[in-house]
Coordinates of C-alpha atoms in Angstrom, one line a residue:
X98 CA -16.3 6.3 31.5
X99 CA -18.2 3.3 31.7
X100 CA -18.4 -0.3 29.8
X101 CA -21.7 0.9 27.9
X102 CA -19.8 4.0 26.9
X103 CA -16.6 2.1 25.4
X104 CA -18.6 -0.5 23.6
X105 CA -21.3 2.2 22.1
X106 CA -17.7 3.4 21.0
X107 CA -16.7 0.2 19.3
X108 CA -19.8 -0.1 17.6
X109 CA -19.8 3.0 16.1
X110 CA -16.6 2.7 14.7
X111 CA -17.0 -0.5 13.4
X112 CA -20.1 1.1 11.3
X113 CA -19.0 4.1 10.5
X114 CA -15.6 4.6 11.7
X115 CA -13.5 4.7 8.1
X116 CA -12.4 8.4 7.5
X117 CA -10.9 7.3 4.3
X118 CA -13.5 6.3 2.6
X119 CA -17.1 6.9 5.3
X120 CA -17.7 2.9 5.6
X121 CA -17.4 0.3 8.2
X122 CA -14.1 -0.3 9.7
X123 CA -12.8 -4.8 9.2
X124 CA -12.8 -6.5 12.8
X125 CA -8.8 -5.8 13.0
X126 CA -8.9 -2.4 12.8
X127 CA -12.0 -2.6 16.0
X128 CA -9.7 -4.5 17.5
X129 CA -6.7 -2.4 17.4
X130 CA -9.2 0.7 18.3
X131 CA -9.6 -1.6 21.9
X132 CA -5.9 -2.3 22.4
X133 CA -5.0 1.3 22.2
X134 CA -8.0 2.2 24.6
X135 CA -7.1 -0.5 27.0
X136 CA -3.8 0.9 27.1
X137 CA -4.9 4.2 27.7
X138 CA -7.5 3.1 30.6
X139 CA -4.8 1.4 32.0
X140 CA -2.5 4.4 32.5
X141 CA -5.6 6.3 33.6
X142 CA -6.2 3.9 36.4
X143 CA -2.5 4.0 37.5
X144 CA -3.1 7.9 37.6
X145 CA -6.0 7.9 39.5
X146 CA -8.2 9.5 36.7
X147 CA -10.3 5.9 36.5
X148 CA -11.5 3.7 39.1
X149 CA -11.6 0.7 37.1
X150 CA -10.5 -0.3 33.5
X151 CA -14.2 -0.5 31.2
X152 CA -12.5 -2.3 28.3
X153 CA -12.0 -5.8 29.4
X154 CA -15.8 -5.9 29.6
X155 CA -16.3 -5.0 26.0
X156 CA -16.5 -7.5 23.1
X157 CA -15.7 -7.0 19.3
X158 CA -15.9 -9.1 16.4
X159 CA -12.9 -12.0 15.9
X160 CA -10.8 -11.5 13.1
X161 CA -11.0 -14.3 10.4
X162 CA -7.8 -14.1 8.2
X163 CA -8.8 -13.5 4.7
X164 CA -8.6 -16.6 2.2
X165 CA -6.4 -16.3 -0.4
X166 CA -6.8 -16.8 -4.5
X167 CA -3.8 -18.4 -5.7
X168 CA -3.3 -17.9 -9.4
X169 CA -2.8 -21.3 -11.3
X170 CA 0.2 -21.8 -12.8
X171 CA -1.9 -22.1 -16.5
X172 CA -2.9 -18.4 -15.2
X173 CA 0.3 -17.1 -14.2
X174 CA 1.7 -18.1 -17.3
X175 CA -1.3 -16.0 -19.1
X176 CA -0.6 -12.6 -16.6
X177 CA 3.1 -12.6 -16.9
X178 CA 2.7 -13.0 -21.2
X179 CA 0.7 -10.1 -21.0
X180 CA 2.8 -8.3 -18.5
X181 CA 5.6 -8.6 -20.6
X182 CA 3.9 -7.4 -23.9
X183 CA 3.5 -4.3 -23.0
X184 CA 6.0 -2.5 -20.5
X185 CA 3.5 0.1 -19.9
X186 CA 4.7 2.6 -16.7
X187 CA 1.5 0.9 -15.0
X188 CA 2.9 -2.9 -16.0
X189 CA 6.0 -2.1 -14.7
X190 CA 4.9 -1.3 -11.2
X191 CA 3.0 -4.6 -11.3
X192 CA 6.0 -6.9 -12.4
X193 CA 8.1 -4.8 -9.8
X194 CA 5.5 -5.8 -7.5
X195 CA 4.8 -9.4 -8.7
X196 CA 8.6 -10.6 -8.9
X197 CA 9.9 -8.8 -5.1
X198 CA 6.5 -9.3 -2.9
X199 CA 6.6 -5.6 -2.4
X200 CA 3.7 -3.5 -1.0
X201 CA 2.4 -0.9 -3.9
X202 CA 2.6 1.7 -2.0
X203 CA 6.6 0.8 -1.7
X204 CA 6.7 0.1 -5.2
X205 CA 5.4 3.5 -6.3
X206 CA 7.7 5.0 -3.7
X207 CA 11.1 3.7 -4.3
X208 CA 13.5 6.2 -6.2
X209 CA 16.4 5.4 -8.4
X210 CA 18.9 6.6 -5.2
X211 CA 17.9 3.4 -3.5
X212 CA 18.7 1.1 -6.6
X213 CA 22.4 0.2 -6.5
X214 CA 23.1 -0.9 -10.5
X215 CA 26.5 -2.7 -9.6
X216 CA 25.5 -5.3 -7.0
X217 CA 21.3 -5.1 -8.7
X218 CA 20.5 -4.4 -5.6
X219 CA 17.5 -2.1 -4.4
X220 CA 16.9 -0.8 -0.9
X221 CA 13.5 -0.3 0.4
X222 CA 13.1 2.6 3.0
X223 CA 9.6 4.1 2.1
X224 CA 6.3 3.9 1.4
X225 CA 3.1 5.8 -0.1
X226 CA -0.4 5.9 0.6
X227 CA -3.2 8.6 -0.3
X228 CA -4.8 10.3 2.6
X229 CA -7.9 12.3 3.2
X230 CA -6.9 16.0 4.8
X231 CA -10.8 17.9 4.8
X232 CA -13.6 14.9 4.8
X233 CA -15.7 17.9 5.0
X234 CA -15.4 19.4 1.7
X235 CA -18.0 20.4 -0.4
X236 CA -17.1 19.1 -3.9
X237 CA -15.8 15.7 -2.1
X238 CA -12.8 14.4 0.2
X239 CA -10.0 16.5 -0.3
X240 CA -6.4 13.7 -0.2
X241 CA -3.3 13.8 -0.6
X242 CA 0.0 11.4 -0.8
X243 CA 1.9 11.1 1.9
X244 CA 5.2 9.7 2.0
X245 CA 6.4 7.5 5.3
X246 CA 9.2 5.3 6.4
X247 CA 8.9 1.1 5.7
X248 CA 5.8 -0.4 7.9
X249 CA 7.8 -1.8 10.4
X250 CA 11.8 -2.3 11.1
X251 CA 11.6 -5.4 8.9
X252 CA 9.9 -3.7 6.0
X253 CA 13.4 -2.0 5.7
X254 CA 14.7 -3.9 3.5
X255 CA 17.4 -4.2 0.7
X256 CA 16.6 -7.0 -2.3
X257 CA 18.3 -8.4 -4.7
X258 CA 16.9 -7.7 -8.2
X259 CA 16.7 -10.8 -10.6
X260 CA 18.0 -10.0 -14.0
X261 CA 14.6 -9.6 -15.7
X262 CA 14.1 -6.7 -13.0
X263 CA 17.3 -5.6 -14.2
X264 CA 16.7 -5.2 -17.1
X265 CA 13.1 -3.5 -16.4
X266 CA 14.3 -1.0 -14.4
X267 CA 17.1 -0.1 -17.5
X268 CA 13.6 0.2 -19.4
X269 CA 12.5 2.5 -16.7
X270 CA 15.6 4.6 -17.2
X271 CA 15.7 4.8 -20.8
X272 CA 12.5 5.8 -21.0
X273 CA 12.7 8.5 -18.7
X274 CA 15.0 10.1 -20.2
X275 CA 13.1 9.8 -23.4
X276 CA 10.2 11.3 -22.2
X277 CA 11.9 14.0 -20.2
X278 CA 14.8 14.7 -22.1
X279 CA 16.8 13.8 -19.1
X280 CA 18.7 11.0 -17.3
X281 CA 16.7 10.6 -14.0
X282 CA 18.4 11.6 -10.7
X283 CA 18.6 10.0 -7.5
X284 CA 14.8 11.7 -6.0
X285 CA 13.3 10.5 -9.3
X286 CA 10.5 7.5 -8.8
X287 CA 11.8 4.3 -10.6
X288 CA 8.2 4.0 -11.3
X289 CA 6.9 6.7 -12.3
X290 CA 3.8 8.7 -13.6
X291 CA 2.9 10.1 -17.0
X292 CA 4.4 13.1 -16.5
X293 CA 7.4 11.7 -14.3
X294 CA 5.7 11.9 -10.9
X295 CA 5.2 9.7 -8.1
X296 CA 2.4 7.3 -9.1
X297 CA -0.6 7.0 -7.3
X298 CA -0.8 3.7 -5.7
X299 CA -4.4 3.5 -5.1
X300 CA -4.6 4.4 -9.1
X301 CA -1.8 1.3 -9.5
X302 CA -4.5 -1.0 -7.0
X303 CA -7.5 -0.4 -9.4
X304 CA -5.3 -1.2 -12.2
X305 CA -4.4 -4.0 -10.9
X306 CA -8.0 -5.3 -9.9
X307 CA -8.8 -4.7 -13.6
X308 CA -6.0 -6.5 -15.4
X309 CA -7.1 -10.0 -12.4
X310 CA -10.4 -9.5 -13.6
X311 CA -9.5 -9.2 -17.8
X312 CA -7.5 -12.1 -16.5
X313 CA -10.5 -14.4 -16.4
X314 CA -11.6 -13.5 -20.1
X315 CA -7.5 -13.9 -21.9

């Protein structure tokens, strides 16, 4: 295993290195492919497998922390009017999402056993994300959602629910049992699907996109 091998590695990955979705992997994901293999290099040394450590030689691309848009208030005002017209199941997950700083895939995971109705509070233990299982197949990716704890210790979380989420997620309940002809039990998603589901969250991120974009034009 030499320096040329490991950076031929990097380079690779960093063009074509996404299994998800067959493009380039960002300079933070390189970067963590380097850790782990300066890790591993490390323990091979100490066993005797490797003479020296390659990685240390190898370079990658710095990471730049993305910029962020920051709506104006004028446009916040605009997003949450339109939010709030229309308590579609798709609006709901955003203002879940807007008003707690929750991830989407948390949003779309959280069921109504981790909402606690007396003290508002809701506990956050999970999260969602749609993964490709056969990049080989012939009539496209095959995915599928798969369900995992929090993103780190401190994602686990419990949050107190303002009373306009309070009253959204009493939304959420009556209309599930509207549409199902039953009062949701504790596995049940507080946000939900059309046909009372977990939601996709990748289908909840393109939404989203969309209604920034209409945003613009209101």
């Amino acid at each position: 295993l030499t320096t040329a091998v490991v950076q031929r590695f990097l380079n690779d990955e960093a063009q074509h290195g996404n299994l998800r979705t067959g493009g380039p992997l960002s300079a933070k994901s390189v970067k963590n492919l380097r850790v782990v293999l300066d890790v591993c290099c490390k323990r091979a040394v100490a066993d005797g497998v490797l003479t020296a450590n390659p990685v240390p030689e190898t370079v990658y691309a710095h990471c730049r922390a993305k910029k962020l848009t920051m709506l104006s208030d004028n446009a916040q005002t605009k997003l949450e009017k339109w939010l709030f017209s229309d308590l579609s199941l798709n609006n709901a997950g955003i203002i879940l999402a807007l008003y707690t700083g929750m991830r989407l895939g948390e949003v779309c995971a959280v069921r109504w056993k981790g909402y606690d109705a007396a003290s508002g509070t809701l506990h956050i233990t999970q999260t969602v994300r749609r993964v490709t299982i056969d990049p080989s197949a012939e009539y496209g990716k095959r995915t599928k959602l798969v369900f995992s704890a929090a993103k780190t210790e401190a994602s686990e979380r419990s949050l107190y629910l303002p009373e306009v989420l309070q009253g959204l997620l009493t939304v959420q309940w009556e209309r599930f049992r509207s549409l199902f002809g039953r009062a949701p039990n504790g596995e049940d998603f507080i946000i939900y699907s059309a046909v009372g589901g977990v939601l996709d969250p990748d289908h909840l991120s393109a939404y989203w996109r969309d209604v920034l974009l209409s945003l613009i034009h209101i």
